[in-house]
CSV table of C-alpha atoms in Angstrom, one decimal:
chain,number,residue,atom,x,y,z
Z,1,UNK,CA,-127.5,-131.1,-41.8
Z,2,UNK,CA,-123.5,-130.5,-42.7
Z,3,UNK,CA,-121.9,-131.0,-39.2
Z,4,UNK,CA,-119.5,-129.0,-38.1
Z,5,UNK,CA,-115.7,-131.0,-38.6
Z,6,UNK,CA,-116.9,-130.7,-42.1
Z,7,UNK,CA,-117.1,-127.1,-41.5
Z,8,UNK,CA,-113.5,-126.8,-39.7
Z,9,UNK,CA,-111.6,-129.7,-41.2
Z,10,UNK,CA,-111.5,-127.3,-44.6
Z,11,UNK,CA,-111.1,-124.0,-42.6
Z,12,UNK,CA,-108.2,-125.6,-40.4
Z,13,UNK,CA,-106.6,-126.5,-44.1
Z,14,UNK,CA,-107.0,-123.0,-45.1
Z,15,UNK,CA,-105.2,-121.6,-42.1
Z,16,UNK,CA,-102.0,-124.4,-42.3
Z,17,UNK,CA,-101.6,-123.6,-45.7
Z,18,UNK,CA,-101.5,-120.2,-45.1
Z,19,UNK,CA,-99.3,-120.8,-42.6
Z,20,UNK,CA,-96.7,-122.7,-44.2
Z,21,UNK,CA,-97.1,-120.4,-47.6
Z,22,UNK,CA,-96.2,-117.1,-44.9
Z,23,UNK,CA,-92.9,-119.4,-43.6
Z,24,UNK,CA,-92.2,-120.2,-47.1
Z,25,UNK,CA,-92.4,-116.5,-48.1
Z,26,UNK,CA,-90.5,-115.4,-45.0
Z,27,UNK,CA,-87.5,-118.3,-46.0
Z,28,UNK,CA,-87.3,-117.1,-49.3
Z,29,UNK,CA,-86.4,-113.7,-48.6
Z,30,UNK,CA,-83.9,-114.5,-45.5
Z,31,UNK,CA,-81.6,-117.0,-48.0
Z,32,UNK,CA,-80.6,-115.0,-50.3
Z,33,UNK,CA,-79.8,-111.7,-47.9
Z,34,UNK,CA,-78.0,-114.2,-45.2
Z,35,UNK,CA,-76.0,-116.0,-48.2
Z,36,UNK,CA,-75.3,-112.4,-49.2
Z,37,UNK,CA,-73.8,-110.8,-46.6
Z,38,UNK,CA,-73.6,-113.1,-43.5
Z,39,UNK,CA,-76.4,-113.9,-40.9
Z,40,UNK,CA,-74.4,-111.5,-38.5
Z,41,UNK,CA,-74.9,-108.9,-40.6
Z,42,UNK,CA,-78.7,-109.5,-41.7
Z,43,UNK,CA,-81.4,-107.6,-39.3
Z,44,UNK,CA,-84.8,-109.5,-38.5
Z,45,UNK,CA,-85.9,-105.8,-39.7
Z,46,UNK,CA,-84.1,-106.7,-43.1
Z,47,UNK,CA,-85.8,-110.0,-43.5
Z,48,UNK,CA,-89.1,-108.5,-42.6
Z,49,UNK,CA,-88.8,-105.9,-45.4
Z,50,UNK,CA,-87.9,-107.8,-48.0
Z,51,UNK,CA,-90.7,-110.8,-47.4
Z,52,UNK,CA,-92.5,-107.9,-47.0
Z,53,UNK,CA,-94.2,-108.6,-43.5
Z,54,UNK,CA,-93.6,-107.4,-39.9
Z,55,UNK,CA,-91.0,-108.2,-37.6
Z,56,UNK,CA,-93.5,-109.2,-35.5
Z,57,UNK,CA,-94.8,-111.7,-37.8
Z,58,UNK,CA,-91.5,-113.4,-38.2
Z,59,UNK,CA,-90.8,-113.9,-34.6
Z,60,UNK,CA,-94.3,-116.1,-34.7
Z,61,UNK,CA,-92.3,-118.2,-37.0
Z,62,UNK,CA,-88.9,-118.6,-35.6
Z,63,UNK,CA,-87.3,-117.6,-32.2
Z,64,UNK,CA,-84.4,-115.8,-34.2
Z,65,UNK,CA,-81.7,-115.9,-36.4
Z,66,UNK,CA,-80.2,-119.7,-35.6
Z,67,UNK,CA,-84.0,-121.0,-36.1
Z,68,UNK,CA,-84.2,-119.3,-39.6
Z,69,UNK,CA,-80.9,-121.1,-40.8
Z,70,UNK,CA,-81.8,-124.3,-39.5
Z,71,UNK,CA,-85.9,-123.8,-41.0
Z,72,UNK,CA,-83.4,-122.8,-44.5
Z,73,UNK,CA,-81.3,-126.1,-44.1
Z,74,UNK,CA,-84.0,-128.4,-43.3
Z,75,UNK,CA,-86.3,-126.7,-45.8
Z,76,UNK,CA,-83.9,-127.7,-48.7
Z,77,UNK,CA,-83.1,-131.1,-47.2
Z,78,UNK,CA,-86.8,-131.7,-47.2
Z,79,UNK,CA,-87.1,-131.0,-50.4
Z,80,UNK,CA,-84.6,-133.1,-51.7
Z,81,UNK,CA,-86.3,-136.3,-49.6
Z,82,UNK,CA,-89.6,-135.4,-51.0
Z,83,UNK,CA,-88.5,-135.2,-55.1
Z,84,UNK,CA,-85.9,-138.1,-54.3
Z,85,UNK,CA,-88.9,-140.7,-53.5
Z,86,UNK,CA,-91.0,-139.5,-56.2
Z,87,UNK,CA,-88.2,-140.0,-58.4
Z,88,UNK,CA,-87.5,-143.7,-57.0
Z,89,UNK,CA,-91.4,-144.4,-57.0
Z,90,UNK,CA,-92.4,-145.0,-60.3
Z,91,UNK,CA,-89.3,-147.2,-61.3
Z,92,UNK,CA,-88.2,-150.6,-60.1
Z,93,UNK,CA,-84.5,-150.9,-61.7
Z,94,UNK,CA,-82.1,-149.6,-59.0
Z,95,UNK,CA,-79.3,-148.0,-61.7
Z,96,UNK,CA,-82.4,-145.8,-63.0
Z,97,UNK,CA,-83.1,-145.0,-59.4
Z,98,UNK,CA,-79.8,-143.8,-58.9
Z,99,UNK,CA,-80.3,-141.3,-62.3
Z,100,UNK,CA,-83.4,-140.3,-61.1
Z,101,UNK,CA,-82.7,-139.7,-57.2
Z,102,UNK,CA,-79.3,-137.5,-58.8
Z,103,UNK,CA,-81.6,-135.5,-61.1
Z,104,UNK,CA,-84.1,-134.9,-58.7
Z,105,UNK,CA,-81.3,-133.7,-55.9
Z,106,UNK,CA,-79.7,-131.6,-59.0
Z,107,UNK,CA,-82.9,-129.6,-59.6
Z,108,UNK,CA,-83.7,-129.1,-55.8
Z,109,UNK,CA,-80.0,-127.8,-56.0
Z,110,UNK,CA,-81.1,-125.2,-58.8
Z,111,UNK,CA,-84.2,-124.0,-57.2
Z,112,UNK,CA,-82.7,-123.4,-53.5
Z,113,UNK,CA,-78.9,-122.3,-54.8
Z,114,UNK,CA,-79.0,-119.4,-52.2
Z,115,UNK,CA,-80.2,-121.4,-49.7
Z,116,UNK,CA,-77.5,-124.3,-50.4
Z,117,UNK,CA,-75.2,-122.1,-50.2
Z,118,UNK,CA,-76.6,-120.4,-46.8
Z,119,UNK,CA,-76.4,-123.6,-45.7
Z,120,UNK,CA,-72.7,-124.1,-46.4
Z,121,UNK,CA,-71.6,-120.8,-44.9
Z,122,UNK,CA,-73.5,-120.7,-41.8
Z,123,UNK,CA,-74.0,-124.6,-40.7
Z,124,UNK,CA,-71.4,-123.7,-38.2
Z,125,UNK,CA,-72.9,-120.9,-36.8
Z,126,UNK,CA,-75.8,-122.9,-35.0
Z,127,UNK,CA,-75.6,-124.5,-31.8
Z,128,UNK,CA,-74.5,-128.4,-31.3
Z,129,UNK,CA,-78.5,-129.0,-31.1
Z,130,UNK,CA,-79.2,-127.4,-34.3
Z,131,UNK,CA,-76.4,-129.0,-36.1
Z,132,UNK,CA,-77.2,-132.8,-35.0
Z,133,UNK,CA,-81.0,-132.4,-36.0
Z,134,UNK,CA,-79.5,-131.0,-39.1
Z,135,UNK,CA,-76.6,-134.3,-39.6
Z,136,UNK,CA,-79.5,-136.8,-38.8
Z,137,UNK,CA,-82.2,-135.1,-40.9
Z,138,UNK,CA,-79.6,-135.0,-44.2
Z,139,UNK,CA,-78.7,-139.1,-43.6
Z,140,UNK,CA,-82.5,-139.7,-43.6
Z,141,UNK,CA,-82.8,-137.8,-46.7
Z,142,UNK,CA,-79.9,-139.2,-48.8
Z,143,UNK,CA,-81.2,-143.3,-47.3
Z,144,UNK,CA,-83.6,-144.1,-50.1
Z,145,UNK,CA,-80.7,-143.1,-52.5
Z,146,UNK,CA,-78.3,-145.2,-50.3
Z,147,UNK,CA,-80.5,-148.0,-51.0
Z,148,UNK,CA,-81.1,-147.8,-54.7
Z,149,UNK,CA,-76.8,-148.0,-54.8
Z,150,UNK,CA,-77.2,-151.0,-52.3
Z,151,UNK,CA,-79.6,-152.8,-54.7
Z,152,UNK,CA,-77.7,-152.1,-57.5
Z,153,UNK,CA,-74.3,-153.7,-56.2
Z,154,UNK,CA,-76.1,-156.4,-54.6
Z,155,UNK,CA,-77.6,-157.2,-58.3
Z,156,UNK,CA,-74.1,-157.0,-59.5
Z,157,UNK,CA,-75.4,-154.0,-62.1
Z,158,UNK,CA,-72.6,-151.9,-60.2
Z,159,UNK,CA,-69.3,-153.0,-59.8
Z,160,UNK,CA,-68.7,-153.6,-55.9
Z,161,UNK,CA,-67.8,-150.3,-54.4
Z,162,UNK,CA,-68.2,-148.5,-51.6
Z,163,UNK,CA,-72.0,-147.5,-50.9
Z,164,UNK,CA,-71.8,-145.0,-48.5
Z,165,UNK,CA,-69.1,-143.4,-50.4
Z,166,UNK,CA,-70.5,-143.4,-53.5
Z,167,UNK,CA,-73.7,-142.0,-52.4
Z,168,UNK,CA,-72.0,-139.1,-50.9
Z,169,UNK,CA,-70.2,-138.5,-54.0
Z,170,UNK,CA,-73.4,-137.9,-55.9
Z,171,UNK,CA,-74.7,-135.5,-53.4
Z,172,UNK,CA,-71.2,-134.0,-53.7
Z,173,UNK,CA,-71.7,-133.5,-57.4
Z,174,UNK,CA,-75.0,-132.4,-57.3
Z,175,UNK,CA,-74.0,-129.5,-55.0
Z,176,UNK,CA,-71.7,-128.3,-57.0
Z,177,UNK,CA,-74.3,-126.5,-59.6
Z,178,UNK,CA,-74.6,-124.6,-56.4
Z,179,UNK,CA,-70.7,-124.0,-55.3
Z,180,UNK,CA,-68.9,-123.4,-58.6
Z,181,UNK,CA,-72.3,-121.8,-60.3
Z,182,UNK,CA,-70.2,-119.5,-61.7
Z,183,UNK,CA,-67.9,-121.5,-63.4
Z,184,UNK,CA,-71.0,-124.3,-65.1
Z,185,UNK,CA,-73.9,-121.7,-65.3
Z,186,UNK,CA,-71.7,-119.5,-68.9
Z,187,UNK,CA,-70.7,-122.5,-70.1
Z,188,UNK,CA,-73.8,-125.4,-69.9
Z,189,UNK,CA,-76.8,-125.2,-69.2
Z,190,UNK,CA,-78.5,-127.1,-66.1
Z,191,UNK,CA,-79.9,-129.7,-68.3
Z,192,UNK,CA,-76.4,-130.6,-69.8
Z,193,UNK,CA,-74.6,-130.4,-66.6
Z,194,UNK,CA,-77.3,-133.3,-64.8
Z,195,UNK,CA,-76.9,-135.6,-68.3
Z,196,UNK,CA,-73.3,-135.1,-68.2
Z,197,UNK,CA,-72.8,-135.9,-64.7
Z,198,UNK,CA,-75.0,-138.4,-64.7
Z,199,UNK,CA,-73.2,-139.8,-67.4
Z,200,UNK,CA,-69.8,-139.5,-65.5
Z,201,UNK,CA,-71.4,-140.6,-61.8
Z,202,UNK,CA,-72.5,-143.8,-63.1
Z,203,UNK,CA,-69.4,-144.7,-66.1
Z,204,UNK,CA,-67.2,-145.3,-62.9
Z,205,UNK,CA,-69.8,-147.8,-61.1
Z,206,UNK,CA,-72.0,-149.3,-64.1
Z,207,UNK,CA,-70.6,-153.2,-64.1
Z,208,UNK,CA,-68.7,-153.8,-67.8
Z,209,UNK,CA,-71.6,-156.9,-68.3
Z,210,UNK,CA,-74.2,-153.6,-67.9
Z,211,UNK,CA,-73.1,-151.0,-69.7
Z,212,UNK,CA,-74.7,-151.5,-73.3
Z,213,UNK,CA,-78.1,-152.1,-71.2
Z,214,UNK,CA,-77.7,-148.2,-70.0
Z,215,UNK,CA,-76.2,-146.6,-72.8
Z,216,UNK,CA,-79.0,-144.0,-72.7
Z,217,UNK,CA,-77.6,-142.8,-69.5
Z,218,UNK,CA,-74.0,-142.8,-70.3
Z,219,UNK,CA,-74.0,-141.2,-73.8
Z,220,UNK,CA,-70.9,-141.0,-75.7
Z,221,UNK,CA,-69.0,-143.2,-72.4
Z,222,UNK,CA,-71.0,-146.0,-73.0
């Protein structure tokens, strides 16, 4: 006899999916009209029409405007956590982290510009509660990158800079496919914007003693 949590368990999975696919869909279709033409301006009617639900639907989802920016912020964030440590996974030296954990953040960039860029122009407009899950939820994210840079300086493959600094700088650079798109997007493409940043990123830090060891990374500043 098949009992019944191996009835629900699969049914339950069915429904979160579901679920999260519906937020997903409802997300998608708030960025790009918020990052257009200013939360203040964007309707929960708006956002309904063009995710293609009902209002009412929404409001099941988030309590209003503030909780979609957040659920936009976080989203991206999230995403950038979850790419990062599959990126540092699979590889043990901490210099290839780095390249990894900076094209993985570059790419999550690309696919959520709109919401990046939300996420820029409306971070102020949520309350102190909203913006300090949204400070400690980004320092979680960017910590496994933190401690490939740590590893790397401690191993003396980076010259002895400033961790935190240097970590923030990547992020920096990686959010600027986002900010200046329309400057880089006519004149590279996305794939020669990461190797050439990555190249630049890591000539500053790469120890002389290691450069000829990552030569594939740095290209022609090897």
């Amino acid at each position: 006899m098949i009992s019944t949590d191996a009835v629900v368990a699969p049914a339950e999975a069915a429904r979160a999916a579901r679920s999260d696919a519906r937020r997903r869909q409802i997300l998608l279709a708030a960025a790009p009209l918020m990052e257009r033409s200013g939360s203040h301006a964007v309707s929960m009617q708006s956002v309904a029409a063009a995710a293609g639900v009902s209002v009412g639907l929404i409001y099941r989802y988030f309590t209003g405007k503030q909780d979609l920016i957040r659920a936009v912020t976080e989203g991206v964030l999230d995403d950038i956590g979850r790419l990062v440590a599959e990126a540092l996974d699979p590889e043990e030296d901490p210099v290839r982290q780095i390249a990894g954990a900076f094209a993985a953040t570059c790419t999550v960039i690309r696919d959520n510009r709109q919401a990046v860029l939300l996420t820029y122009r409306e971070s102020n407009t949520l309350d102190e509660a909203g913006r300090q899950v949204t400070k400690e939820l980004e320092v979680r994210t960017v910590a496994p990158l933190r401690s490939a840079v740590d590893a790397a300086v401690e191993q003396e493959l980076l010259r002895p800079i400033h961790t935190e600094l240097y970590t923030y700088d990547l992020l920096t650079v990686a959010h600027s496919w986002a900010l200046k798109h329309w400057y880089f997007a006519p004149r590279v493409t996305f794939e020669e914007f990461v190797r050439s940043q990555t190249a630049l990123v890591l000539s500053t830090a790469i120890h002389p003693d290691h450069r000829s060891r990552y030569a594939d990374l740095l290209g022609d500043l090897a």
